[in-house]
CSV table of C-alpha atoms in Angstrom, one decimal:
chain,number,residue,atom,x,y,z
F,510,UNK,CA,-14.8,-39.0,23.9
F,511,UNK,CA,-16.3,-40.3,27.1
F,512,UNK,CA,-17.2,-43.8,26.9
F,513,UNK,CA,-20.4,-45.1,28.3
F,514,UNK,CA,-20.9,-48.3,29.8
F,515,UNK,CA,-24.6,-49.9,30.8
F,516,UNK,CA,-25.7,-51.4,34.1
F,517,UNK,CA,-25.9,-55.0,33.3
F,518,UNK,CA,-28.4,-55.4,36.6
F,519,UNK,CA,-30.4,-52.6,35.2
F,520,UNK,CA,-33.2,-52.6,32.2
F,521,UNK,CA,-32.9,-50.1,29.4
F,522,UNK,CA,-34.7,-46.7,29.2
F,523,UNK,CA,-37.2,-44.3,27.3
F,524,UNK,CA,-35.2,-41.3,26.4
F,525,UNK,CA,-37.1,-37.7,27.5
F,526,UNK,CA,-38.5,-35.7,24.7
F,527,UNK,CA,-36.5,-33.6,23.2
F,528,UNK,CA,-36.7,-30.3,24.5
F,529,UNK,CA,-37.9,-27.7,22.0
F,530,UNK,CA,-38.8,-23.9,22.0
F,531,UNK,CA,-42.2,-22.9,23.5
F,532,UNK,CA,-45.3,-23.1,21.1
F,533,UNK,CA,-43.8,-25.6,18.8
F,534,UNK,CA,-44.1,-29.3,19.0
F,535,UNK,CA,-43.4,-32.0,16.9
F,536,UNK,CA,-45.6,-32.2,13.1
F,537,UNK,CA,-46.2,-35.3,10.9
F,538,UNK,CA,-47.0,-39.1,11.3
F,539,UNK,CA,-48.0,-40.0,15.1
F,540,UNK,CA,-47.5,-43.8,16.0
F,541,UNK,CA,-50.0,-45.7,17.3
F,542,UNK,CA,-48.1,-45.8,20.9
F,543,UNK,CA,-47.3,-42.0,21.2
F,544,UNK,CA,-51.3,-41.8,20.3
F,545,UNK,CA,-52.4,-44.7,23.2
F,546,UNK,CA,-49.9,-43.8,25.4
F,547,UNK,CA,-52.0,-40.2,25.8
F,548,UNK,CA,-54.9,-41.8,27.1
F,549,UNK,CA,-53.1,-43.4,30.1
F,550,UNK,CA,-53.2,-42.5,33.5
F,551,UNK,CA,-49.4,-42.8,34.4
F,552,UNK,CA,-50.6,-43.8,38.1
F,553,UNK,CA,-51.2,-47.2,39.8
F,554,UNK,CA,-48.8,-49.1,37.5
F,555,UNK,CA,-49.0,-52.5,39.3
F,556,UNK,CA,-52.4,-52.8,37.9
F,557,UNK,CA,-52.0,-52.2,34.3
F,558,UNK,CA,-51.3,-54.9,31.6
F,559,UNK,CA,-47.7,-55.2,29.9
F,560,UNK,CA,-48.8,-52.9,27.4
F,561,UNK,CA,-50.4,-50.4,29.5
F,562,UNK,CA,-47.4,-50.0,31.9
F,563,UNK,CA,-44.9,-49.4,28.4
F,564,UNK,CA,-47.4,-47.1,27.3
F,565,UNK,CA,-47.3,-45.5,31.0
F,566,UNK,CA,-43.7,-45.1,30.5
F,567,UNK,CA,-43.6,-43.6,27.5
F,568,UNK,CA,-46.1,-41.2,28.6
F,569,UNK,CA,-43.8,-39.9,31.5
F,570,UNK,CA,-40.9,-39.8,29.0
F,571,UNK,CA,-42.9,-37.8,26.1
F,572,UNK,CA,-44.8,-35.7,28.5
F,573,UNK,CA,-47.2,-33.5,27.4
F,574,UNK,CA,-47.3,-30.6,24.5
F,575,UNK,CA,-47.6,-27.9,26.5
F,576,UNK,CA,-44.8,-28.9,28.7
F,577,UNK,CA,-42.0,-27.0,27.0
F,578,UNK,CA,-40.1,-25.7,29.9
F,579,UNK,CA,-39.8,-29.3,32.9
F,580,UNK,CA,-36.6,-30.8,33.2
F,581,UNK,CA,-37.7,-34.5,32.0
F,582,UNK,CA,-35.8,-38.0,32.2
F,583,UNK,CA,-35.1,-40.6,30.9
F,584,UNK,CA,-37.6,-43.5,32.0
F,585,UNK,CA,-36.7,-46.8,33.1
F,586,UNK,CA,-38.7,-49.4,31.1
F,587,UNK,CA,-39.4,-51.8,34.4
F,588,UNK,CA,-42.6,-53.9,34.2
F,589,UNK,CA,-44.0,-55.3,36.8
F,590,UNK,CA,-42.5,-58.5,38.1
F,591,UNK,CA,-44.2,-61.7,36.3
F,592,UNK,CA,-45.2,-59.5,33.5
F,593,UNK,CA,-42.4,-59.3,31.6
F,594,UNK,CA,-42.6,-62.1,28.9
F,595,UNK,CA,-47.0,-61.5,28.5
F,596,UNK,CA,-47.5,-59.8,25.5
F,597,UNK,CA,-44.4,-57.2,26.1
F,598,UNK,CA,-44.5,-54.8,23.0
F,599,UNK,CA,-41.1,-55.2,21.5
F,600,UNK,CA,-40.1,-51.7,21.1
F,601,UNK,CA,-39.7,-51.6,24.8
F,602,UNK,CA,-36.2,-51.5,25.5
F,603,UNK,CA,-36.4,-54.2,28.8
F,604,UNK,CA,-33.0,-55.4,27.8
F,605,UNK,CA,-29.6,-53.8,29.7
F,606,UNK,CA,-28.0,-50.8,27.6
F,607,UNK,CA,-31.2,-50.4,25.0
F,608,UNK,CA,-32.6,-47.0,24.3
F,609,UNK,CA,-35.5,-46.1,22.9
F,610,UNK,CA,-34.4,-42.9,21.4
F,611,UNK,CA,-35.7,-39.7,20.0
F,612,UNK,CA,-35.0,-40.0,15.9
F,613,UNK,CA,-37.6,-37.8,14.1
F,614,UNK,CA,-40.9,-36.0,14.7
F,615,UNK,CA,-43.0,-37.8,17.1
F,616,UNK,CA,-40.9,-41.5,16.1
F,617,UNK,CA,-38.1,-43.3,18.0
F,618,UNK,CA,-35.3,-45.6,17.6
F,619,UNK,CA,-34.3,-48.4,19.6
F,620,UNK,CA,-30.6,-48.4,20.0
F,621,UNK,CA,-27.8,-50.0,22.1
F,622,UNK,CA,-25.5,-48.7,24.4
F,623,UNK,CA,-22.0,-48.9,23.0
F,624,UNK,CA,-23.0,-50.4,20.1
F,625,UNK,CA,-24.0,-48.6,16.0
F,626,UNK,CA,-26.2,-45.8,16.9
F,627,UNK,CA,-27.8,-43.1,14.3
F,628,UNK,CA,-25.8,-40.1,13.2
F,629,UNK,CA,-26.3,-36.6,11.3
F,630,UNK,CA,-24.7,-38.2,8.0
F,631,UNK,CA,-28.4,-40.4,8.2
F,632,UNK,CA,-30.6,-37.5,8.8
F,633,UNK,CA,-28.8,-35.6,6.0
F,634,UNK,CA,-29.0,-38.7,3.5
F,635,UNK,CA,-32.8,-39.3,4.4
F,636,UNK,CA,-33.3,-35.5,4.2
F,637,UNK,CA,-32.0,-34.8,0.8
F,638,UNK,CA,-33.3,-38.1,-0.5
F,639,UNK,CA,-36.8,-37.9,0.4
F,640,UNK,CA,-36.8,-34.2,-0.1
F,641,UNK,CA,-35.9,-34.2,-4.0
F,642,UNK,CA,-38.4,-37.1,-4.0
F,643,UNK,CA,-41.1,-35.3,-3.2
F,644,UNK,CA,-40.1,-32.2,-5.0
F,645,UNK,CA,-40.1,-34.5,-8.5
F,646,UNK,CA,-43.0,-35.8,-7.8
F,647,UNK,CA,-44.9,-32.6,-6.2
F,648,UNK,CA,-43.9,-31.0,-10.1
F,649,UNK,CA,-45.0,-34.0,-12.2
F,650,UNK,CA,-41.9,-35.9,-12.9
F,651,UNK,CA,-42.8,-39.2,-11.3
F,652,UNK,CA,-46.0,-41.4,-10.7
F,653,UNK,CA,-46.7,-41.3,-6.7
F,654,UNK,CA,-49.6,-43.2,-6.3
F,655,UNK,CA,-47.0,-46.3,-5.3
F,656,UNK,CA,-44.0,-45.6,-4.3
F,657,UNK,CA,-41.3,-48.3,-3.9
F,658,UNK,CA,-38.1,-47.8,-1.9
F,659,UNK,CA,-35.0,-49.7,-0.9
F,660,UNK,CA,-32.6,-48.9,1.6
F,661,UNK,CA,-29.2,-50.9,0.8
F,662,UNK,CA,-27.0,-51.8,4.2
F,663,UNK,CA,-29.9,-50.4,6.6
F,664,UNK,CA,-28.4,-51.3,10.1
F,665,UNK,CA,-30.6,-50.3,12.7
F,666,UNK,CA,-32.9,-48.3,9.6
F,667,UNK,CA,-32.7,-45.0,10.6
F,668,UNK,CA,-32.2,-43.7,7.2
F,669,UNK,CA,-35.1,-46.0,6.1
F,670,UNK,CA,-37.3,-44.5,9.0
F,671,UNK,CA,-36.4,-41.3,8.4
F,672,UNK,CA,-37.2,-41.3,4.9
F,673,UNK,CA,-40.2,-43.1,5.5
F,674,UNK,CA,-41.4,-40.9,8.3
F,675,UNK,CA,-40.7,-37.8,5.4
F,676,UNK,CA,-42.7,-39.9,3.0
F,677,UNK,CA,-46.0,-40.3,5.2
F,678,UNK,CA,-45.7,-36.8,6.4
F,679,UNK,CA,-45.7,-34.9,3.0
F,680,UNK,CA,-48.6,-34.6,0.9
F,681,UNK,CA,-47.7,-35.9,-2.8
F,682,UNK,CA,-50.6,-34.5,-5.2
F,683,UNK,CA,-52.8,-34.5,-2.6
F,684,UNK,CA,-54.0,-37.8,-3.1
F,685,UNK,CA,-53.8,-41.3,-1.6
F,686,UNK,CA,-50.7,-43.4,-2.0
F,687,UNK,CA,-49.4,-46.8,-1.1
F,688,UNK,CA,-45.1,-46.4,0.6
F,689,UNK,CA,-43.9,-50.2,-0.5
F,690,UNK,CA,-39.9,-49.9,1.4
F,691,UNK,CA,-37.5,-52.5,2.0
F,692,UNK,CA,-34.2,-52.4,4.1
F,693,UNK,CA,-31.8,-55.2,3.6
F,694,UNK,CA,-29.0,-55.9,6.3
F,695,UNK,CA,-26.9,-58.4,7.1
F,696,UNK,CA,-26.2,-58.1,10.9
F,697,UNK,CA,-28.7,-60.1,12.8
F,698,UNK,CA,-28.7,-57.7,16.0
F,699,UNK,CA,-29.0,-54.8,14.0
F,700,UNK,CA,-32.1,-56.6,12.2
F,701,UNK,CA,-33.7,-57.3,15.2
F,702,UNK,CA,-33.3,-53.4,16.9
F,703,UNK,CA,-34.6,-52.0,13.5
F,704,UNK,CA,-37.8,-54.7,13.1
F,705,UNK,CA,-38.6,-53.7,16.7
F,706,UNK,CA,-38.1,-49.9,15.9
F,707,UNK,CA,-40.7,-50.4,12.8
F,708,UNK,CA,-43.0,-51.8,15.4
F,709,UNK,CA,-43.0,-48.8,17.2
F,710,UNK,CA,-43.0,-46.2,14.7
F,711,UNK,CA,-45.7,-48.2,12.3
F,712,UNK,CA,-47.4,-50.6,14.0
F,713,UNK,CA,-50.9,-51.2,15.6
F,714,UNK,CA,-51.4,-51.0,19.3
F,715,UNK,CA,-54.7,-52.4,21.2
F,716,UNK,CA,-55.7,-51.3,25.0
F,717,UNK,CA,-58.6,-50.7,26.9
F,718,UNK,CA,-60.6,-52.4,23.9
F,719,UNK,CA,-59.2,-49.8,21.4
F,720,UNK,CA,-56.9,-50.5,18.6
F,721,UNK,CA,-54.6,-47.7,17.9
F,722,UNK,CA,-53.1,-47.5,14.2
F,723,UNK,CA,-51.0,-43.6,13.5
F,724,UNK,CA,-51.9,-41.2,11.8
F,725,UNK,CA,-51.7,-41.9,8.1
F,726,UNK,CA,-55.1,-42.3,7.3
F,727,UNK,CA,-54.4,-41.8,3.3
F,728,UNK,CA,-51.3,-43.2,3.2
F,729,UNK,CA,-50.5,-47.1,2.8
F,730,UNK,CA,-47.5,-48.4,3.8
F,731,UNK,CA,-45.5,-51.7,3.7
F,732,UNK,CA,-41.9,-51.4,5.7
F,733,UNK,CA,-40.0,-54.3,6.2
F,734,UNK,CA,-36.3,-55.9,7.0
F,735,UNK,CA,-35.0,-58.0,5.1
F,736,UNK,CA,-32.1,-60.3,6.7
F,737,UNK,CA,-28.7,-60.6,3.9
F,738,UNK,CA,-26.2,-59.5,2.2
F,739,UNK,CA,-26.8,-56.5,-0.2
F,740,UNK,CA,-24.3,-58.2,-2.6
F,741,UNK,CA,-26.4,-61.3,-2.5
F,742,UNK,CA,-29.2,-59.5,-4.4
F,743,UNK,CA,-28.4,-60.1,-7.8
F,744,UNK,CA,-26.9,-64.2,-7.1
F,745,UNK,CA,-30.2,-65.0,-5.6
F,746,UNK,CA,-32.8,-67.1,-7.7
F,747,UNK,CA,-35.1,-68.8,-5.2
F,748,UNK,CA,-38.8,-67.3,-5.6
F,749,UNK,CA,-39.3,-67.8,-1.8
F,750,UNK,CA,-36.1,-65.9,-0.6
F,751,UNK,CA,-37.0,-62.9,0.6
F,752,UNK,CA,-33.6,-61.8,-0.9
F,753,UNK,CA,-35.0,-62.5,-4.2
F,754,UNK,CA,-38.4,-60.7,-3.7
F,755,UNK,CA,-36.4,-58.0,-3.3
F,756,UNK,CA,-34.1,-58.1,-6.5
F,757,UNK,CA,-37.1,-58.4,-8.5
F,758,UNK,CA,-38.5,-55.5,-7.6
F,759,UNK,CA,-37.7,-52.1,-9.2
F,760,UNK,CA,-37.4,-49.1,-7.2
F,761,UNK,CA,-38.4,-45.4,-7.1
F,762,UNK,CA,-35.8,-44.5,-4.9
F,763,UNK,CA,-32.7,-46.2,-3.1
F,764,UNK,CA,-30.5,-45.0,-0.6
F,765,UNK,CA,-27.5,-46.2,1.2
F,766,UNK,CA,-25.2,-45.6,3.8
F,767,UNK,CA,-21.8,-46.9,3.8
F,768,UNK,CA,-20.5,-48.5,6.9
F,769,UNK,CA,-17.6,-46.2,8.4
F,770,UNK,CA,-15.4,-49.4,10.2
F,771,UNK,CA,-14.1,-52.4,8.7
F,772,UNK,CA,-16.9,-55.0,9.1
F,773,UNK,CA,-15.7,-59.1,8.4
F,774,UNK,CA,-19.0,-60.1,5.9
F,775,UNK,CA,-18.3,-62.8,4.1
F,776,UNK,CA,-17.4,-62.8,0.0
F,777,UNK,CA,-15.3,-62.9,-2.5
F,778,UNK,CA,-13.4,-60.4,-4.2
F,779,UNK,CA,-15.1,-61.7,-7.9
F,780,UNK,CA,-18.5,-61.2,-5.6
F,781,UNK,CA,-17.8,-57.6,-4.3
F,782,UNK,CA,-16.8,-56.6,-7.9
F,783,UNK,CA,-19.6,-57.7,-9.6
F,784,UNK,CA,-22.0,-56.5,-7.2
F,785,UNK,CA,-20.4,-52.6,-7.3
C-alpha cells in the first residue's frame, strides 16, 4: 500500500469526475452546486464572489456531459486572496489534505487525506438497504409517505448519503414523500466532514440573484448529524438533547457500519452490554 501524505502549504482539491463510458452520465438527485456551478463562466476568477469562484472550481472538476473522453484533474480549491473567510461554502475543501470526492451519482464527499475514507463495504450496505426498502414499499408492505431513517456510527455518512441519495432518486408509489434521516457519531472531525458533505449534496445555494435548491422537487427531506455516542441513546432523558430526540423516534429503516480498528470511546463494560 502506498501511503499518501498532503502538502501542508497547499489547500485541498475537487476530485475530476469520474470517468464513464460515452452516452451515459450520471441519473438521480442533482445538488444545488452541481446545478449553479453549470451556469458559471469558469473565466476571470479574480472577480467572482467566494461562492462563485467554488462553483468555478467545481465546474472545471465536473466538466461537462458530453465530455466523456478529456483527461480531467483534480482542481485545487484556491480562492482568491482576502476572500477566503466571506461566506466560503463549507463543502469546499480549502483546508490541506481535504477532498471533495466522487461518492454517488452526481454527489460528493468531503474526505481527508490519511484519515477514515468511504469504502465498497458502504456502497454495498446503502445498496442493499435502500434497495429492499424501496422494493417493500414499491409492493405495499410499508407506508412511504414519511420515511424515517437512522444511521448508527455514521463517521463521515457515506452510508447515510448513499442511502439517502437512493431514497430521493427512486420513485415510491409515485407520490410525494417527506426522507426524515439521522446519523449519530461520536468523532467530532468526522462530524464536522459529514455536516459539510450534507451541505453540498442537500443544501441551497444563491448566486447571481438565484437561489439554487436540487432536484427533488417532490421529495422532502430532513438530514442531519447528530454529535454522541450510539450507546448513549437509550441513557439519555433530557428533551433538549439531540441524543434524546433521536431515541424517541421510531425508525423505518436503520443501518450501521461497524468500525474496522480499535477506536478508545469512552464506557463501561455494563454500558456496552446493555446497549448491544
Amino acid at each position: 500500500v502506498q501511503a499518501i501524505s498532503a502538502d501542508v502549504d497547499k489547500p485541498g482539491v475537487i476530485t475530476s469526475r469520474r470517468r464513464r463510458p460515452r452516452g451515459w452520465n450520471e441519473f438521480g438527485h442533482v445538488p444545488a452546486a452541481v446545478q449553479a456551478s453549470l451556469d458559471i463562466n469558469t473565466d476571470d476568477s479574480d472577480e467572482k464572489t467566494t461562492t462563485q469562484q467554488a462553483l468555478s472550481i467545481l465546474r472545471q472538476a465536473n466538466g461537462n456531459d458530453d465530455d466523456y473522453d478529456s483527461k480531467r484533474h483534480d482542481v485545487s480549491a484556491t480562492i482568491t486572496k482576502g476572500l477566503q473567510e466571506q461566506n466560503c461554502p463549507p463543502w469546499l475543501p480549502i483546508n490541506s489534505g481535504e477532498q471533495l470526492c466522487n461518492l454517488v451519482g452526481r454527489w460528493r464527499i468531503l474526505q481527508r487525506v490519511g484519515s477514515h475514507r468511504w469504502t465498497t463495504d458502504d456502497l454495498v450496505t446503502a445498496y442493499v438497504a435502500a434497495s429492499t426498502f424501496i422494493s417493500s414499499n414499491n409492493t405495499g408492505e410499508g407506508d412511504s409517505s414519511n420515511i424515517r431513517y437512522l444511521d448508527l456510527g455514521t463517521g463521515n455518512a457515506s452510508v447515510l448519503q448513499m442511502t439517502t441519495w437512493y431514497l430521493l432518486s427512486s420513485e415510491l408509489r409515485n407520490h410525494p414523500y417527506h426522507i426524515e434521516a439521522y446519523g449519530v457519531e461520536a468523532r467530532t472531525e468526522a462530524v464536522g466532514f459529514a455536516r459539510r458533505s450534507l451541505s453540498f449534496n442537500l443544501g441551497t445555494i444563491e448566486t447571481n440573484g438565484k437561489i439554487y435548491t436540487g432536484s427533488s422537487e417532490s421529495i422532502t427531506h430532513n438530514v442531519e448529524i447528530v454529535n454522541g455516542d450510539f450507546r448513549d441513546l437509550i441513557h439519555s432523558t433530557d428533551l433538549s438533547d439531540p441524543m434524546q430526540q433521536v431515541a424517541s423516534e421510531r425508525y423505518d429503516l436503520i443501518t450501521g457500519t461497524p468500525p474496522y480498528f480499535r477506536i478508545d470511546f469512552s464506557g463501561s463494560d455494563e454500558k456496552i452490554t446493555e446497549a448491544v
